[in-house]
PDB file of C-alpha atoms in Angstrom:
ATOM      1  CA  MET A   1      -0.004   0.006   0.034  1.00 60.00           C
ATOM      2  CA  ALA A   2       1.373   3.389  -0.944  1.00 78.00           C
ATOM      3  CA  THR A   3       2.016   6.033   1.685  1.00 86.00           C
ATOM      4  CA  PRO A   4      -0.493   8.894   1.424  1.00 91.00           C
ATOM      5  CA  ARG A   5       0.792  12.204   0.159  1.00 91.00           C
ATOM      6  CA  PHE A   6       1.819  14.593   2.910  1.00 92.00           C
ATOM      7  CA  LYS A   7      -0.734  17.142   1.654  1.00 95.00           C
ATOM      8  CA  ASP A   8      -3.470  14.602   2.134  1.00 96.00           C
ATOM      9  CA  LEU A   9      -2.262  13.639   5.638  1.00 97.00           C
ATOM     10  CA  LEU A  10      -2.292  17.222   6.742  1.00 97.00           C
ATOM     11  CA  ALA A  11      -5.647  17.902   5.033  1.00 97.00           C
ATOM     12  CA  SER A  12      -7.165  14.931   6.954  1.00 97.00           C
ATOM     13  CA  ALA A  13      -5.787  16.091  10.324  1.00 98.00           C
ATOM     14  CA  ARG A  14      -8.591  17.087  12.709  1.00 98.00           C
ATOM     15  CA  VAL A  15      -6.766  18.335  15.782  1.00 98.00           C
ATOM     16  CA  SER A  16      -3.050  18.288  15.507  1.00 98.00           C
ATOM     17  CA  ALA A  17       0.024  17.816  13.404  1.00 98.00           C
ATOM     18  CA  VAL A  18       3.412  17.793  15.134  1.00 98.00           C
ATOM     19  CA  HIS A  19       6.871  17.600  13.463  1.00 98.00           C
ATOM     20  CA  LEU A  20      10.207  16.827  15.078  1.00 98.00           C
ATOM     21  CA  GLU A  21      13.365  17.698  13.179  1.00 96.00           C
ATOM     22  CA  MET A  22      16.626  16.429  14.478  1.00 96.00           C
ATOM     23  CA  ARG A  23      19.173  16.917  11.636  1.00 92.00           C
ATOM     24  CA  ASP A  24      21.612  19.828  11.425  1.00 91.00           C
ATOM     25  CA  SER A  25      21.162  20.082   7.619  1.00 91.00           C
ATOM     26  CA  TYR A  26      18.923  18.823   4.905  1.00 87.00           C
ATOM     27  CA  MET A  27      19.065  18.684   1.131  1.00 82.00           C
ATOM     28  CA  PRO A  28      20.754  21.706  -0.586  1.00 75.00           C
ATOM     29  CA  ASP A  29      18.458  24.593  -1.637  1.00 82.00           C
ATOM     30  CA  PRO A  30      19.315  27.564  -3.953  1.00 84.00           C
ATOM     31  CA  ALA A  31      17.715  29.995  -1.390  1.00 84.00           C
ATOM     32  CA  PHE A  32      20.089  28.499   1.275  1.00 87.00           C
ATOM     33  CA  ASP A  33      23.078  29.029  -1.024  1.00 87.00           C
ATOM     34  CA  ALA A  34      21.997  32.657  -1.613  1.00 87.00           C
ATOM     35  CA  TRP A  35      21.600  33.189   2.109  1.00 86.00           C
ATOM     36  CA  LYS A  36      25.092  31.747   2.729  1.00 88.00           C
ATOM     37  CA  ALA A  37      26.426  34.127   0.172  1.00 89.00           C
ATOM     38  CA  GLY A  38      25.035  37.061   2.263  1.00 89.00           C
ATOM     39  CA  SER A  39      21.673  37.682   0.677  1.00 85.00           C
ATOM     40  CA  ARG A  40      18.944  38.488   3.228  1.00 82.00           C
ATOM     41  CA  GLU A  41      16.178  38.765   0.627  1.00 78.00           C
ATOM     42  CA  ASP A  42      13.240  36.375   0.822  1.00 75.00           C
ATOM     43  CA  HIS A  43      14.193  34.045  -2.007  1.00 69.00           C
ATOM     44  CA  LEU A  44      11.366  31.691  -1.028  1.00 77.00           C
ATOM     45  CA  VAL A  45       8.632  34.244  -2.096  1.00 81.00           C
ATOM     46  CA  GLY A  46       8.899  32.813  -5.654  1.00 80.00           C
ATOM     47  CA  ASP A  47       9.489  29.185  -4.499  1.00 81.00           C
ATOM     48  CA  GLU A  48       6.309  27.392  -5.651  1.00 90.00           C
ATOM     49  CA  ASP A  49       6.833  24.409  -3.365  1.00 88.00           C
ATOM     50  CA  PHE A  50       7.424  26.522  -0.334  1.00 89.00           C
ATOM     51  CA  GLN A  51       4.416  28.685  -1.045  1.00 93.00           C
ATOM     52  CA  MET A  52       2.330  25.524  -1.518  1.00 94.00           C
ATOM     53  CA  TRP A  53       3.560  24.320   1.923  1.00 94.00           C
ATOM     54  CA  LEU A  54       2.512  27.649   3.510  1.00 95.00           C
ATOM     55  CA  GLY A  55      -0.871  27.255   1.945  1.00 96.00           C
ATOM     56  CA  TRP A  56      -1.368  23.778   3.400  1.00 97.00           C
ATOM     57  CA  VAL A  57      -0.376  25.069   6.809  1.00 97.00           C
ATOM     58  CA  ARG A  58      -2.844  28.026   6.586  1.00 97.00           C
ATOM     59  CA  ASP A  59      -5.610  25.621   5.438  1.00 98.00           C
ATOM     60  CA  ALA A  60      -4.962  23.363   8.409  1.00 98.00           C
ATOM     61  CA  THR A  61      -4.690  26.081  11.007  1.00 98.00           C
ATOM     62  CA  ASN A  62      -7.730  27.805   9.671  1.00 98.00           C
ATOM     63  CA  ARG A  63      -9.653  24.543  10.251  1.00 97.00           C
ATOM     64  CA  GLY A  64      -8.521  24.578  13.837  1.00 98.00           C
ATOM     65  CA  VAL A  65      -5.626  22.109  13.527  1.00 98.00           C
ATOM     66  CA  ARG A  66      -2.694  22.972  15.773  1.00 98.00           C
ATOM     67  CA  VAL A  67       0.490  22.619  13.682  1.00 98.00           C
ATOM     68  CA  ARG A  68       3.692  22.548  15.767  1.00 98.00           C
ATOM     69  CA  ARG A  69       7.350  21.919  14.729  1.00 98.00           C
ATOM     70  CA  ALA A  70      10.212  21.494  17.183  1.00 98.00           C
ATOM     71  CA  ARG A  71      13.845  21.531  16.051  1.00 98.00           C
ATOM     72  CA  VAL A  72      16.605  19.807  17.996  1.00 98.00           C
ATOM     73  CA  PHE A  73      20.011  21.089  16.799  1.00 97.00           C
ATOM     74  CA  SER A  74      23.776  21.074  17.615  1.00 97.00           C
ATOM     75  CA  THR A  75      25.537  24.132  18.954  1.00 95.00           C
ATOM     76  CA  PRO A  76      27.048  26.213  17.602  1.00 96.00           C
ATOM     77  CA  GLU A  77      24.311  26.057  14.926  1.00 96.00           C
ATOM     78  CA  SER A  78      25.120  24.986  11.425  1.00 95.00           C
ATOM     79  CA  ASP A  79      24.623  27.455   8.602  1.00 94.00           C
ATOM     80  CA  TYR A  80      21.614  25.434   7.610  1.00 93.00           C
ATOM     81  CA  ILE A  81      19.939  25.790  11.084  1.00 96.00           C
ATOM     82  CA  ARG A  82      20.640  29.536  11.109  1.00 95.00           C
ATOM     83  CA  TRP A  83      19.053  29.774   7.637  1.00 93.00           C
ATOM     84  CA  GLU A  84      16.016  27.722   8.834  1.00 93.00           C
ATOM     85  CA  HIS A  85      15.547  30.232  11.648  1.00 95.00           C
ATOM     86  CA  PHE A  86      15.738  33.065   9.124  1.00 92.00           C
ATOM     87  CA  ILE A  87      13.023  31.573   6.854  1.00 92.00           C
ATOM     88  CA  SER A  88      10.777  30.276   9.688  1.00 95.00           C
ATOM     89  CA  ASP A  89       9.031  33.612  10.121  1.00 94.00           C
ATOM     90  CA  ALA A  90       6.948  32.697   7.043  1.00 94.00           C
ATOM     91  CA  ASN A  91       5.871  29.395   8.654  1.00 96.00           C
ATOM     92  CA  VAL A  92       4.926  31.171  11.826  1.00 97.00           C
ATOM     93  CA  LYS A  93       2.857  33.786   9.836  1.00 96.00           C
ATOM     94  CA  ALA A  94       1.054  30.866   8.174  1.00 96.00           C
ATOM     95  CA  GLY A  95       0.018  29.549  11.622  1.00 98.00           C
ATOM     96  CA  GLU A  96       2.769  27.034  12.430  1.00 98.00           C
ATOM     97  CA  GLU A  97       4.192  27.132  15.959  1.00 98.00           C
ATOM     98  CA  ILE A  98       7.921  26.507  16.079  1.00 98.00           C
ATOM     99  CA  ARG A  99      10.294  25.955  18.951  1.00 98.00           C
ATOM    100  CA  TRP A 100      14.060  25.413  19.155  1.00 98.00           C
ATOM    101  CA  LEU A 101      16.047  23.171  21.528  1.00 98.00           C
ATOM    102  CA  SER A 102      19.790  22.692  21.658  1.00 98.00           C
ATOM    103  CA  ARG A 103      20.835  19.070  21.563  1.00 97.00           C
ATOM    104  CA  ARG A 104      22.816  19.821  24.774  1.00 96.00           C
ATOM    105  CA  LYS A 105      19.523  20.335  26.558  1.00 97.00           C
ATOM    106  CA  ALA A 106      17.980  17.173  25.213  1.00 97.00           C
ATOM    107  CA  MET A 107      20.374  14.517  26.553  1.00 96.00           C
ATOM    108  CA  ASP A 108      17.774  12.830  28.787  1.00 97.00           C
ATOM    109  CA  ILE A 109      15.111  12.649  26.053  1.00 98.00           C
ATOM    110  CA  ALA A 110      14.560   9.311  24.236  1.00 96.00           C
ATOM    111  CA  PHE A 111      14.370   9.860  20.545  1.00 96.00           C
ATOM    112  CA  PRO A 112      13.425   7.757  17.573  1.00 95.00           C
ATOM    113  CA  GLY A 113      16.026   7.409  14.914  1.00 92.00           C
ATOM    114  CA  ASN A 114      14.348   9.614  12.334  1.00 93.00           C
ATOM    115  CA  ASP A 115      12.484  12.922  11.926  1.00 94.00           C
ATOM    116  CA  PHE A 116       8.710  12.389  11.873  1.00 97.00           C
ATOM    117  CA  TRP A 117       5.245  13.916  11.839  1.00 97.00           C
ATOM    118  CA  VAL A 118       2.438  12.740  14.123  1.00 98.00           C
ATOM    119  CA  PHE A 119      -1.122  13.394  12.994  1.00 98.00           C
ATOM    120  CA  ASP A 120      -3.955  13.533  15.556  1.00 98.00           C
ATOM    121  CA  ASN A 121      -1.934  11.307  17.888  1.00 97.00           C
ATOM    122  CA  GLU A 122      -2.916   8.388  15.684  1.00 97.00           C
ATOM    123  CA  LYS A 123      -0.440   8.146  12.750  1.00 97.00           C
ATOM    124  CA  VAL A 124       3.279   8.619  12.464  1.00 97.00           C
ATOM    125  CA  LEU A 125       4.888   9.634   9.236  1.00 95.00           C
ATOM    126  CA  VAL A 126       8.533   8.573   9.502  1.00 94.00           C
ATOM    127  CA  LEU A 127      10.978  10.635   7.281  1.00 91.00           C
ATOM    128  CA  ASN A 128      14.108   8.882   6.072  1.00 87.00           C
ATOM    129  CA  PHE A 129      17.043  10.961   4.777  1.00 81.00           C
ATOM    130  CA  SER A 130      20.437  10.023   3.461  1.00 76.00           C
ATOM    131  CA  GLY A 131      23.547  10.994   5.541  1.00 75.00           C
ATOM    132  CA  ASP A 132      23.915  14.322   3.623  1.00 71.00           C
ATOM    133  CA  GLY A 133      20.194  15.211   3.990  1.00 71.00           C
ATOM    134  CA  GLU A 134      18.915  14.040   0.596  1.00 70.00           C
ATOM    135  CA  ILE A 135      15.449  12.492   0.324  1.00 72.00           C
ATOM    136  CA  GLN A 136      15.518   8.754  -0.288  1.00 67.00           C
ATOM    137  CA  ALA A 137      13.353   7.048  -2.915  1.00 60.00           C
ATOM    138  CA  ASP A 138      11.284   5.374  -0.162  1.00 71.00           C
ATOM    139  CA  TRP A 139      11.782   8.259   2.222  1.00 77.00           C
ATOM    140  CA  ARG A 140       8.327   8.207   3.885  1.00 87.00           C
ATOM    141  CA  GLU A 141       6.748   5.418   5.912  1.00 91.00           C
ATOM    142  CA  LEU A 142       3.316   5.696   7.618  1.00 95.00           C
ATOM    143  CA  THR A 143       2.702   3.667  10.706  1.00 96.00           C
ATOM    144  CA  THR A 144       0.115   3.293  13.504  1.00 96.00           C
ATOM    145  CA  ASP A 145       2.397   1.061  15.595  1.00 97.00           C
ATOM    146  CA  GLN A 146       1.590   1.915  19.144  1.00 98.00           C
ATOM    147  CA  ARG A 147       5.158   1.731  20.390  1.00 97.00           C
ATOM    148  CA  ILE A 148       6.391   4.076  17.666  1.00 97.00           C
ATOM    149  CA  LEU A 149       3.462   6.421  18.198  1.00 98.00           C
ATOM    150  CA  GLU A 150       4.173   6.624  21.983  1.00 98.00           C
ATOM    151  CA  LEU A 151       7.874   7.186  21.465  1.00 98.00           C
ATOM    152  CA  CYS A 152       7.377   9.920  18.891  1.00 98.00           C
ATOM    153  CA  THR A 153       4.577  11.658  20.892  1.00 98.00           C
ATOM    154  CA  SER A 154       6.522  11.568  24.179  1.00 98.00           C
ATOM    155  CA  SER A 155       9.755  12.759  22.561  1.00 98.00           C
ATOM    156  CA  PHE A 156       8.027  15.624  20.769  1.00 98.00           C
ATOM    157  CA  GLU A 157       6.226  16.709  23.922  1.00 98.00           C
ATOM    158  CA  ALA A 158       9.412  16.519  26.028  1.00 98.00           C
ATOM    159  CA  VAL A 159      11.205  18.709  23.452  1.00 98.00           C
ATOM    160  CA  TRP A 160       8.288  21.119  23.178  1.00 98.00           C
ATOM    161  CA  GLU A 161       8.125  21.614  26.931  1.00 98.00           C
ATOM    162  CA  ARG A 162      11.726  22.773  27.263  1.00 98.00           C
ATOM    163  CA  ALA A 163      12.338  24.352  23.831  1.00 98.00           C
ATOM    164  CA  THR A 164      12.419  28.111  23.171  1.00 98.00           C
ATOM    165  CA  PRO A 165       9.606  29.652  21.110  1.00 98.00           C
ATOM    166  CA  HIS A 166      10.707  30.873  17.679  1.00 98.00           C
ATOM    167  CA  SER A 167      10.113  34.553  18.564  1.00 97.00           C
ATOM    168  CA  ASP A 168      12.470  34.262  21.506  1.00 98.00           C
ATOM    169  CA  TYR A 169      15.227  32.215  19.966  1.00 97.00           C
ATOM    170  CA  VAL A 170      18.238  34.010  18.497  1.00 95.00           C
ATOM    171  CA  PRO A 171      20.848  31.856  16.788  1.00 94.00           C
ATOM    172  CA  SER A 172      24.479  32.488  17.722  1.00 88.00           C
TER     173      SER A 172
END
């Protein structure tokens, strides 16, 4: 059975969608390259995929779905994490709540091996990336396995509780 498209999973969420990111970098992006070169323009304004993402988030939050993202990262932050912070204002304006937690403050939290999304505390979408942050051919797995659901939910909530809200976090 094929994994549903992310768009459909978010569109079917009734109450919540939470996302935990634990990598210090992901696949390369031209907007990231421009940012690294010193540009502080919003290069994602014309990025069709990013704008589509913001639309999905707005649709979900307008329906009353709480969309939260927590990022666990190494310090000092990688350039990629600093860039993610720079572009995350758009996510927040679309209705997504974002918090940041240094890996140093997460030592006692049990984590699954991969980034994930949890929808309505019922389904986990596991995200698999290569070592250098590239998306794999079979990069998404949907599961309702209770053990995985409990681990993902508890790790997300533990991070969320001690993480710094986006508006208060300033990368070094």
